[in-house]
mmCIF file of C-alpha atoms and ligand atoms in Angstrom:
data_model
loop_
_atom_site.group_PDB
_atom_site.id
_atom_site.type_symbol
_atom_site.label_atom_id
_atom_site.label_comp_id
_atom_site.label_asym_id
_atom_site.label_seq_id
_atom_site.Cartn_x
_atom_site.Cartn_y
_atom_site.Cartn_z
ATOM 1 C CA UNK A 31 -50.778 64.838 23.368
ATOM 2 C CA UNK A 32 -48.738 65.663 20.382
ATOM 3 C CA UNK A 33 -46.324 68.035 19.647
ATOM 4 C CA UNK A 34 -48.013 68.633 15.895
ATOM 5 C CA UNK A 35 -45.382 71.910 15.055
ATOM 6 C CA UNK A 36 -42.588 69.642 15.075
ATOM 7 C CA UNK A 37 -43.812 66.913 13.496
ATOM 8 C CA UNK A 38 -44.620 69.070 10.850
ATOM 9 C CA UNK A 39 -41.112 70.280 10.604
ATOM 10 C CA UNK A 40 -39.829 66.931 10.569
ATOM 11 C CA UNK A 41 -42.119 65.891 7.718
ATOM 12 C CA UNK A 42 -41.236 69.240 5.707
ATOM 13 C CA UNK A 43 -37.085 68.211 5.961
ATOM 14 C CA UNK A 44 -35.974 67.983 2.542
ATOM 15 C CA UNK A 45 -33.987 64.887 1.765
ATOM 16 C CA UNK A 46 -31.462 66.446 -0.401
ATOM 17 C CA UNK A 47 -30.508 69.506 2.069
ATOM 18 C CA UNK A 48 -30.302 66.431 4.493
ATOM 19 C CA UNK A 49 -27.149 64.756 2.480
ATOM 20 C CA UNK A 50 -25.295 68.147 1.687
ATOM 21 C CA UNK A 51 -25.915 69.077 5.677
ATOM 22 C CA UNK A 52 -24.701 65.376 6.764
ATOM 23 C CA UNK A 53 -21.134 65.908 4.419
ATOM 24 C CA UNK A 54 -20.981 69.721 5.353
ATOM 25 C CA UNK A 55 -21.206 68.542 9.403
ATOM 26 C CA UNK A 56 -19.206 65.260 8.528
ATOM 27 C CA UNK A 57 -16.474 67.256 7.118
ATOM 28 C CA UNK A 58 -16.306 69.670 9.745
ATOM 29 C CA UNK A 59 -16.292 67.083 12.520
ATOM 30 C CA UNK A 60 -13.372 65.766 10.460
ATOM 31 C CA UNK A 61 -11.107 68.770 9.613
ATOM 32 C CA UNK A 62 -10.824 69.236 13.262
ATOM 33 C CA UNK A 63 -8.839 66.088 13.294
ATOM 34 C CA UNK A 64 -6.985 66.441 10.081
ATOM 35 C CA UNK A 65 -4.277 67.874 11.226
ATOM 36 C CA UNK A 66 -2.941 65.747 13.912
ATOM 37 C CA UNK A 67 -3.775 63.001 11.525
ATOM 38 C CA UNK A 68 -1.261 64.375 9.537
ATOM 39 C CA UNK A 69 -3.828 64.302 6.305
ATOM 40 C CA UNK A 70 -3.396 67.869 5.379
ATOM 41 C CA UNK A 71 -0.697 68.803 2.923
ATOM 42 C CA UNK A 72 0.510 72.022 1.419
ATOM 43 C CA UNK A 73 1.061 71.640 -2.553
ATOM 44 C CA UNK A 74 2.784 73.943 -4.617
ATOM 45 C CA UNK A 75 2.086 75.693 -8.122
ATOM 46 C CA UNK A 76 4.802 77.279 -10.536
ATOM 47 C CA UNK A 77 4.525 80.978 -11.160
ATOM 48 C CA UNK A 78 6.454 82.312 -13.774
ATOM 49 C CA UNK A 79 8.198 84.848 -15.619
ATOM 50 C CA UNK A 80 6.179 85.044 -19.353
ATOM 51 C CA UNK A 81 8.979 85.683 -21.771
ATOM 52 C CA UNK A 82 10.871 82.987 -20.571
ATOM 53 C CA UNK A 83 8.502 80.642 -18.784
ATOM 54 C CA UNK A 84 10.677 80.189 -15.993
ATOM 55 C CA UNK A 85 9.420 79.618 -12.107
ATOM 56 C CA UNK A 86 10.298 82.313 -9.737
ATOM 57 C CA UNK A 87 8.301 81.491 -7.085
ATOM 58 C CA UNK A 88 5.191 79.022 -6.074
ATOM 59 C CA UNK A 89 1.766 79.583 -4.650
ATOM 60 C CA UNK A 90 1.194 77.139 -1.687
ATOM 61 C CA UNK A 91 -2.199 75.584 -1.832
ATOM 62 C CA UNK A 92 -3.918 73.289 0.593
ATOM 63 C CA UNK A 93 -4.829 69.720 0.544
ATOM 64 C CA UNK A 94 -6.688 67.366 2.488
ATOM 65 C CA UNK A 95 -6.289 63.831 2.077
ATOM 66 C CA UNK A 96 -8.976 62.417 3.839
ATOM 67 C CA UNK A 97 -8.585 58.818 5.086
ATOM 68 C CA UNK A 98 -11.613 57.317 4.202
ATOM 69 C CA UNK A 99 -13.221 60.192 2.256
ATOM 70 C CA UNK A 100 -10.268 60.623 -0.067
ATOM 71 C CA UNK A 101 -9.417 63.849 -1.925
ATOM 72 C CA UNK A 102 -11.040 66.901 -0.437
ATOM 73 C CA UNK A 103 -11.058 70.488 -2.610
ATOM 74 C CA UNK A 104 -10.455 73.263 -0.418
ATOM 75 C CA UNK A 105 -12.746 74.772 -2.365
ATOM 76 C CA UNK A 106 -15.059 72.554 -0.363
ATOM 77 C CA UNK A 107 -13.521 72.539 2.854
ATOM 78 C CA UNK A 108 -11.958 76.236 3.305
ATOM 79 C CA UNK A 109 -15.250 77.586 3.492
ATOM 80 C CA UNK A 110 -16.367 75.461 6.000
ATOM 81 C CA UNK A 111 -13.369 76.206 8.100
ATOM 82 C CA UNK A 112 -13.859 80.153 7.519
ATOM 83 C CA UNK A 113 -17.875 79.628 8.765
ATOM 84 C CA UNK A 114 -16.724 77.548 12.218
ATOM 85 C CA UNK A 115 -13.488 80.003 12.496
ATOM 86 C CA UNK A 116 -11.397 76.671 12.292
ATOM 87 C CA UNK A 117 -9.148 78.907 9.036
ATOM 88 C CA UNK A 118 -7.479 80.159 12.203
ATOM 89 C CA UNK A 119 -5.300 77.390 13.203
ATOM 90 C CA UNK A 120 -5.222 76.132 9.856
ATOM 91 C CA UNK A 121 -3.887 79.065 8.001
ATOM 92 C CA UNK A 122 -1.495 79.193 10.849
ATOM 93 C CA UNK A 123 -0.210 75.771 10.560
ATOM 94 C CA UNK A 124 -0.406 76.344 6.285
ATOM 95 C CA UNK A 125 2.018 78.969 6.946
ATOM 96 C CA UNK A 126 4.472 77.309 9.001
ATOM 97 C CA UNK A 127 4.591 74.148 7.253
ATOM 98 C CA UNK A 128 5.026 76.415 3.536
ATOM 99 C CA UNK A 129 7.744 78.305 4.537
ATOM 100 C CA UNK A 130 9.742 75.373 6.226
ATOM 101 C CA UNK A 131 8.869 73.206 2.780
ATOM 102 C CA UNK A 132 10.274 76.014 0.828
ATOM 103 C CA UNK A 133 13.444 76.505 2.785
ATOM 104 C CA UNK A 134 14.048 72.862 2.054
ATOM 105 C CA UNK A 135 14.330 73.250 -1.331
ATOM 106 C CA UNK A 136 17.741 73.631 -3.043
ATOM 107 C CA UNK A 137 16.994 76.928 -4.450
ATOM 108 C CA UNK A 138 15.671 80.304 -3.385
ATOM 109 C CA UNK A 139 11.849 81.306 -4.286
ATOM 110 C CA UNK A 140 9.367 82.963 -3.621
ATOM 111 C CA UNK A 141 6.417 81.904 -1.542
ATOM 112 C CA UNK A 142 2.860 82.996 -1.958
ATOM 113 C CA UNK A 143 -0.034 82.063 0.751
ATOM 114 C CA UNK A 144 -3.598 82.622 0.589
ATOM 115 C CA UNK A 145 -4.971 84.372 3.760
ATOM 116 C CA UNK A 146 -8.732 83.999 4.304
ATOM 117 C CA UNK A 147 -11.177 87.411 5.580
ATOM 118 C CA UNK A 148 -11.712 85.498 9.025
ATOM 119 C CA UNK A 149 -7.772 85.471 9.601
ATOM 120 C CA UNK A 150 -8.096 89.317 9.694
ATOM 121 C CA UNK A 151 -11.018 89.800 11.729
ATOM 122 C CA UNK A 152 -11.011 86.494 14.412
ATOM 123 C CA UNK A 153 -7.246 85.505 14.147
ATOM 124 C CA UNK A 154 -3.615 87.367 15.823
ATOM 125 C CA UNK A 155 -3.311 87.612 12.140
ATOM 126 C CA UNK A 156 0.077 89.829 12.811
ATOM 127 C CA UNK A 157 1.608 87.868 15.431
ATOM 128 C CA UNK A 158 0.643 84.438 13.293
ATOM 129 C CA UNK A 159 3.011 85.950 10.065
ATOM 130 C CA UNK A 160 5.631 87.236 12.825
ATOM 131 C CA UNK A 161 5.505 84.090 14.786
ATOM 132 C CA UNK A 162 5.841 82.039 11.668
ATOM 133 C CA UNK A 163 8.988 84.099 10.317
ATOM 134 C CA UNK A 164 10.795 83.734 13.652
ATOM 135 C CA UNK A 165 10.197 79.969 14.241
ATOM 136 C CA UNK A 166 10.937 79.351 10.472
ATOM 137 C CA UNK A 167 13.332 81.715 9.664
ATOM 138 C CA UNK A 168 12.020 82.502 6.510
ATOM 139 C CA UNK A 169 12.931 85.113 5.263
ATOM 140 C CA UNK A 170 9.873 87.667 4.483
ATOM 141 C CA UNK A 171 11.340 89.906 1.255
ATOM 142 C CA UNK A 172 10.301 86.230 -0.088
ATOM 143 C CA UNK A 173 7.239 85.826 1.365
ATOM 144 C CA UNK A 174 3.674 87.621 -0.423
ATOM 145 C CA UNK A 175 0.383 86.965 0.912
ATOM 146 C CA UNK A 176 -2.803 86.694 -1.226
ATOM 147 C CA UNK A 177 -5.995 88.047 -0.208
ATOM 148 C CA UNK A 178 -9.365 88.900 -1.971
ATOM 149 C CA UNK A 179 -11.599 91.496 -2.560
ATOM 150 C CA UNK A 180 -13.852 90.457 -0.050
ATOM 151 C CA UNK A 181 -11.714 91.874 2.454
ATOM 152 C CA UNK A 182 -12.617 95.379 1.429
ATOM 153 C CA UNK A 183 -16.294 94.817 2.575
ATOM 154 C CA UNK A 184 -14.989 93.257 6.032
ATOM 155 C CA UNK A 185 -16.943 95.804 8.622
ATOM 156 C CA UNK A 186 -15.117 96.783 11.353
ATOM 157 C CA UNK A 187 -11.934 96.213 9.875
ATOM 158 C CA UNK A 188 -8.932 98.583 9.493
ATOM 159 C CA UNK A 189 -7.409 96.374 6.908
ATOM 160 C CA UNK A 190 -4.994 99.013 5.370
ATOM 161 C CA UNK A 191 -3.635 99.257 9.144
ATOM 162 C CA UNK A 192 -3.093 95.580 9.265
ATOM 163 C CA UNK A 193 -1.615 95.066 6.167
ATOM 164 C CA UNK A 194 0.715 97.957 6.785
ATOM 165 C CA UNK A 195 1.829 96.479 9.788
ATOM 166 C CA UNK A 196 2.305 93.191 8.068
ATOM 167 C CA UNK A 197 4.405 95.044 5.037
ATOM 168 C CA UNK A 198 6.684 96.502 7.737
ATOM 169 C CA UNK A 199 7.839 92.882 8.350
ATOM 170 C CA UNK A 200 9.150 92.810 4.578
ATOM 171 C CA UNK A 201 6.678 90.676 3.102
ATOM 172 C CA UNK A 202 4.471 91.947 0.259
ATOM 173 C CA UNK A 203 0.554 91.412 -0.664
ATOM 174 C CA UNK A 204 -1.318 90.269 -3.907
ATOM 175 C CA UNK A 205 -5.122 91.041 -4.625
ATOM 176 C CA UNK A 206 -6.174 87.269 -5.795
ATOM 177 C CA UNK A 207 -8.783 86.375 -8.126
ATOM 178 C CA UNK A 208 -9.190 89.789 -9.508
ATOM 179 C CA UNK A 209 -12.501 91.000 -11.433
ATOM 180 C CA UNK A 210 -14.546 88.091 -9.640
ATOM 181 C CA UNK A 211 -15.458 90.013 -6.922
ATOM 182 C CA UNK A 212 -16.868 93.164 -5.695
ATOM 183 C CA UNK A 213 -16.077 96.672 -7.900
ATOM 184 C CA UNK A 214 -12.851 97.011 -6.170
ATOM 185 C CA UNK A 215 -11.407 99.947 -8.265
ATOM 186 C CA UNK A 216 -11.566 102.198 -6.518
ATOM 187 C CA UNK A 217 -10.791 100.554 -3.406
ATOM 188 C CA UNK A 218 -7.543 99.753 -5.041
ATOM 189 C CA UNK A 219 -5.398 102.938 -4.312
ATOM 190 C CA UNK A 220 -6.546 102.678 -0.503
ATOM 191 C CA UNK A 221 -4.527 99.513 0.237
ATOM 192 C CA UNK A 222 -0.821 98.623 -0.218
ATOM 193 C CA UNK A 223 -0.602 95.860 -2.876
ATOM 194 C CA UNK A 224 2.260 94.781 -5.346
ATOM 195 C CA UNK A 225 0.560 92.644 -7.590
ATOM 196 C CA UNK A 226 -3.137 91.636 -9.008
ATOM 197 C CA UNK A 227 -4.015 88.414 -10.166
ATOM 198 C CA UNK A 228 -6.109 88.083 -12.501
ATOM 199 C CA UNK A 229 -8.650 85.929 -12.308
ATOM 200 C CA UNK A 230 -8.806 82.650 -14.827
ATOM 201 C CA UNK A 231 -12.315 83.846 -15.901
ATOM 202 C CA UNK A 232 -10.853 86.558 -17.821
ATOM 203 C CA UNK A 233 -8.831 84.146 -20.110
ATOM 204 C CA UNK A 234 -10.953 80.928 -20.234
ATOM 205 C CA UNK A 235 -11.421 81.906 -24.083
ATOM 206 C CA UNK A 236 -9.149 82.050 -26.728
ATOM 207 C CA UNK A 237 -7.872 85.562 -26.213
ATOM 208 C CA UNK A 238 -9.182 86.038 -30.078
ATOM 209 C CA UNK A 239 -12.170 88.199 -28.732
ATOM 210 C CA UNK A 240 -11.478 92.023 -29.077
ATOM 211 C CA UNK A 241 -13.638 92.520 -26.161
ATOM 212 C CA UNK A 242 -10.777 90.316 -23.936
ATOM 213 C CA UNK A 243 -8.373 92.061 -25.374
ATOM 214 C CA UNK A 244 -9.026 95.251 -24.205
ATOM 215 C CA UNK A 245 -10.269 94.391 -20.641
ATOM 216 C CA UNK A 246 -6.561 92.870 -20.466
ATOM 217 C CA UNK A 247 -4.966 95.980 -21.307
ATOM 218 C CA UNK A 248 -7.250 98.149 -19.566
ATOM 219 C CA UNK A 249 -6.132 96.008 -16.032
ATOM 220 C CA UNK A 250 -2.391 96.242 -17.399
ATOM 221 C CA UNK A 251 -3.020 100.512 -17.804
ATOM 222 C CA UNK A 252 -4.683 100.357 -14.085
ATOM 223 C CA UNK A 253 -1.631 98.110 -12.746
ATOM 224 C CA UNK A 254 0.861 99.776 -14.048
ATOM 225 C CA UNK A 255 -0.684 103.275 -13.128
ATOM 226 C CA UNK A 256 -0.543 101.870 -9.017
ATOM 227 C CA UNK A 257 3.273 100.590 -9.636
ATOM 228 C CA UNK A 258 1.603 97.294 -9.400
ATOM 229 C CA UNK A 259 2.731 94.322 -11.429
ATOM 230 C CA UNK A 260 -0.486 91.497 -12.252
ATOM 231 C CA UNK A 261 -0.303 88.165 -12.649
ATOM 232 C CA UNK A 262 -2.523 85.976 -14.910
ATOM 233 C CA UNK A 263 -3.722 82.831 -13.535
ATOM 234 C CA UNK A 264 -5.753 79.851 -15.320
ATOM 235 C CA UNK A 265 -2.826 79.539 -18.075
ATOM 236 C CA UNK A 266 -3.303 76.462 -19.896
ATOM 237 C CA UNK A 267 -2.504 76.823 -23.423
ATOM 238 C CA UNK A 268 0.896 78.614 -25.562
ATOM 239 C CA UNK A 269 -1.504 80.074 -27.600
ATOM 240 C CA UNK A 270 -2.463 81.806 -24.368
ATOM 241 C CA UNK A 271 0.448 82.308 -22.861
ATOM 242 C CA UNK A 272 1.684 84.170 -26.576
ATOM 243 C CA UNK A 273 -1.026 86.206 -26.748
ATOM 244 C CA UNK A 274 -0.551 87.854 -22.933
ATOM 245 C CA UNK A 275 2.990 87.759 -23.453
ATOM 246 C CA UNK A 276 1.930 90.175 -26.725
ATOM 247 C CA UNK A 277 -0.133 92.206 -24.692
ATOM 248 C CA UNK A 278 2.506 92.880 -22.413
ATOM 249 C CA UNK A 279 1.672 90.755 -19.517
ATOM 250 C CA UNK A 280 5.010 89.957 -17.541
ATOM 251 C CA UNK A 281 3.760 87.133 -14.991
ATOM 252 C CA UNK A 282 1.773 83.610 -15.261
ATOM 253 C CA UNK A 283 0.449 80.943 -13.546
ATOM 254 C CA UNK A 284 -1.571 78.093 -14.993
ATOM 255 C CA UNK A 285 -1.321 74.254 -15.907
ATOM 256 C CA UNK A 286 0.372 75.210 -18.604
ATOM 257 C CA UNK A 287 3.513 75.402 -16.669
ATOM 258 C CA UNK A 288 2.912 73.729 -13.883
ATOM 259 C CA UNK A 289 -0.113 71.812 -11.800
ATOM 260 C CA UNK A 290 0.629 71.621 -8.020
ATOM 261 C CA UNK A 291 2.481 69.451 -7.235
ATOM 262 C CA UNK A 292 4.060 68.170 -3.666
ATOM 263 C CA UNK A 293 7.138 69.542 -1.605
ATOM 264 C CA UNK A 294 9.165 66.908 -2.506
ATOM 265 C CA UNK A 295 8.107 67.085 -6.808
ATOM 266 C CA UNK A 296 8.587 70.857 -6.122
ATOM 267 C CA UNK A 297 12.213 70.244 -4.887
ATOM 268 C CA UNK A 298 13.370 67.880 -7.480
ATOM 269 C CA UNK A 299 12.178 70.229 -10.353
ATOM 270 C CA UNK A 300 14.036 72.934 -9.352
ATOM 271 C CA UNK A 301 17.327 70.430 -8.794
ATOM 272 C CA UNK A 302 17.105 69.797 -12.433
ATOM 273 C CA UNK A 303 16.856 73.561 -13.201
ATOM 274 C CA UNK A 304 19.861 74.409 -10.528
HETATM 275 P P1 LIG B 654 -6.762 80.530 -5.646
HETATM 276 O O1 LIG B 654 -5.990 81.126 -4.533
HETATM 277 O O2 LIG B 654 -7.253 81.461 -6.689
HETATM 278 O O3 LIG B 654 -5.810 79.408 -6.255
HETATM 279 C C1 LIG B 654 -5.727 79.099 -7.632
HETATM 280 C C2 LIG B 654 -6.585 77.898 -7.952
HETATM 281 O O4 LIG B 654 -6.616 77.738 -9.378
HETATM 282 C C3 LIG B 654 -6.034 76.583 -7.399
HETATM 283 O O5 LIG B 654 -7.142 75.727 -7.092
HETATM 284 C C4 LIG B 654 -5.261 76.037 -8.592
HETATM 285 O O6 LIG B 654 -5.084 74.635 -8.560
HETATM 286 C C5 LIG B 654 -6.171 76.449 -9.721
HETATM 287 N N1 LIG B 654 -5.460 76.558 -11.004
HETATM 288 C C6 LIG B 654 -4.197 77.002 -11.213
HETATM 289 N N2 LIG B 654 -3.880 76.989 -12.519
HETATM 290 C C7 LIG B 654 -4.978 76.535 -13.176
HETATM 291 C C8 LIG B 654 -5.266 76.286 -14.556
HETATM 292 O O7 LIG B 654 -4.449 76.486 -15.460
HETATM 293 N N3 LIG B 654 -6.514 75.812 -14.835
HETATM 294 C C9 LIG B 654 -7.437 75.579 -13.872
HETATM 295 N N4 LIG B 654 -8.631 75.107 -14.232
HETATM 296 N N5 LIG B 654 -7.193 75.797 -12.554
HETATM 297 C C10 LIG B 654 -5.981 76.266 -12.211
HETATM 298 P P2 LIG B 654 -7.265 74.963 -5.693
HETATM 299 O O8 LIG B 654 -5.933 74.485 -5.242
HETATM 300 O O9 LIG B 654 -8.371 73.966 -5.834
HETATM 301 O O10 LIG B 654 -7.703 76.091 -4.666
HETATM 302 C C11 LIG B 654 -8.952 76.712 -4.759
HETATM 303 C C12 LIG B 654 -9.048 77.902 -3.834
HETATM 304 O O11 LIG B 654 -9.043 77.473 -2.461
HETATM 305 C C13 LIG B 654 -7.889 78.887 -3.948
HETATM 306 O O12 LIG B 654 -8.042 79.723 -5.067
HETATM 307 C C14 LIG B 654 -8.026 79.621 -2.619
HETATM 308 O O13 LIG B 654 -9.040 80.583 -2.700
HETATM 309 C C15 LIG B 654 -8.479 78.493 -1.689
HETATM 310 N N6 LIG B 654 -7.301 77.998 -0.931
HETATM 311 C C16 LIG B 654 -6.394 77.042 -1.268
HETATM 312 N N7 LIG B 654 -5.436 76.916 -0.326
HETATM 313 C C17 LIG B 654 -5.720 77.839 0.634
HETATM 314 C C18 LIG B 654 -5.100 78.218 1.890
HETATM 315 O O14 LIG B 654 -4.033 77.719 2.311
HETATM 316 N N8 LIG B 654 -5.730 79.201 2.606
HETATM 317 C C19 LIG B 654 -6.886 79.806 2.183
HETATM 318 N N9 LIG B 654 -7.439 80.760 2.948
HETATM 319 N N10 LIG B 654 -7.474 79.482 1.015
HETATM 320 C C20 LIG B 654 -6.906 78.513 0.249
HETATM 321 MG MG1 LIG B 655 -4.437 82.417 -4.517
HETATM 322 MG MG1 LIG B 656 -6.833 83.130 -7.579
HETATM 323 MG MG1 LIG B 657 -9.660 81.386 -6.777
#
């Protein structure tokens, strides 16, 4: 006799969910190797001081170079990594390799990281930044972490204690991709941040709308209220840049002044600025 329930199922597969399955398990299957293949790379983005557009730090950002597969977003693959708990190891060995880059370079900056919800909840996330200072020596006045809203829904979670105990290191935090997410006002006085980024979203027009306007200086008002300072990412045009500058915005990242770009590009710009 037949099994007729799962031939049924079989039948029912859709061909489409089979391909984006096949990648999603391909790449995972994959990523577990990357590493020791030595395909994953940190890269490095300029962010700067608006009035004079000069760098005064870099956020490190994650690459994959895949062998065969060739470029790899980690907007594709970071998820995956954060559903099979993989983020672990990698965010530990994206924050080793980050700081070392950085102390290679011939002048002082500083260093932002992105830190992933499953760090907090599945990883030693304090003894991965302590561990990573030590072995590195770099130093962590220098060093700010990004995290996301997300967090604040995290269940079980005493983030504010974690990030405290982080903080007491030296190191500082940044809210990223603020206004995407959750309604995270008034989580925002709960937790110890320095800076907000604002998300790209908020500026992907021309600035020219009244209606951007003032949701830019209403964030500015809240920032400044917390002691905060923000940060405006997705720059990619002067016109832009003049206009937040204008409004009073202080801090920028964006194309505009820099894409990322390698350790060693990252180094020889700032040998031409030394
Ligand atoms: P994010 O942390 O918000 O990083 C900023 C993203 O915006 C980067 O994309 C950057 O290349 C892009 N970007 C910067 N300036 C501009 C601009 O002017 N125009 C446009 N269109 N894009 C701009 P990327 O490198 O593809 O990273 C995507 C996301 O992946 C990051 O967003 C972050 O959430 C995640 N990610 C990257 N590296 C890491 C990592 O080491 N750990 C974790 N947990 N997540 C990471
Ligand atoms: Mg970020
Ligand atoms: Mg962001
Ligand atoms: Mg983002």
């Amino acid at each position: 006799r037949v099994r007729r329930d799962i031939q049924q199922e079989v039948l029912a597969f859709d061909p489409g969910m089979d391909a984006a399955l096949m990648r999603r398990r391909e790449l995972e299957t994959e990523l577990f190797k990357a590493i020791v293949r030595d395909e994953l790379q940190m890269a490095y983005q300029p962010l700067v001081t608006l009035d004079d557009g000069l760098m005064y730090g870099v956020e490190a950002l994650l690459r994959w170079e895949h062998r065969e597969l060739g470029p790899i977003s980690p907007a594709e693959f970071v998820p995956i990594a954060e559903e099979n708990g993989y983020i672990v190891e990698l965010g530990a060995w994206a924050l080793n390799r980050a700081m070392k880059e950085c102390l290679s370079w011939p002048l002082p900056v500083r260093l932002s990281i992105n830190l992933s919800a499953i760090q907090f909840s599945r990883g030693n996330l304090v003894a991965t930044v302590q561990e990573a200072l030590q072995r590195t020596g770099f130093p962590a006045e220098r060093l700010d972490l990004e995290i996301t809203e997300s967090l604040f829904i995290e269940e079980g979670l005493d983030l504010r204690f974690l990030m405290e105990e982080i903080r007491s290191f030296g190191c500082s935090f940044s809210l990223d991709d603020f206004g995407t997410g959750y309604s995270s006002l008034s989580y925002l006085p709960n937790y110890p941040f320095s800076k907000i980024k604002l998300d790209r979203a908020f500026i992907r027009e021309t600035l020219s709308d009244k209606k951007d306007v003032s949701l830019i200086e209403a964030v500015l008002h809240l920032v400044k209220g917390h002691d905060m300072e923000l940060i405006v990412e997705g720059i990619e045009t002067p016109e832009q840049a003049a206009k937040l500058k204008q409004l009073g915005c202080q801090l920028g990242q964006g194309y505009l002044f820099g894409k990322p770009m390698n350790a060693i590009e990252l180094a020889s710009m700032l040998s031409k600025a030394a």
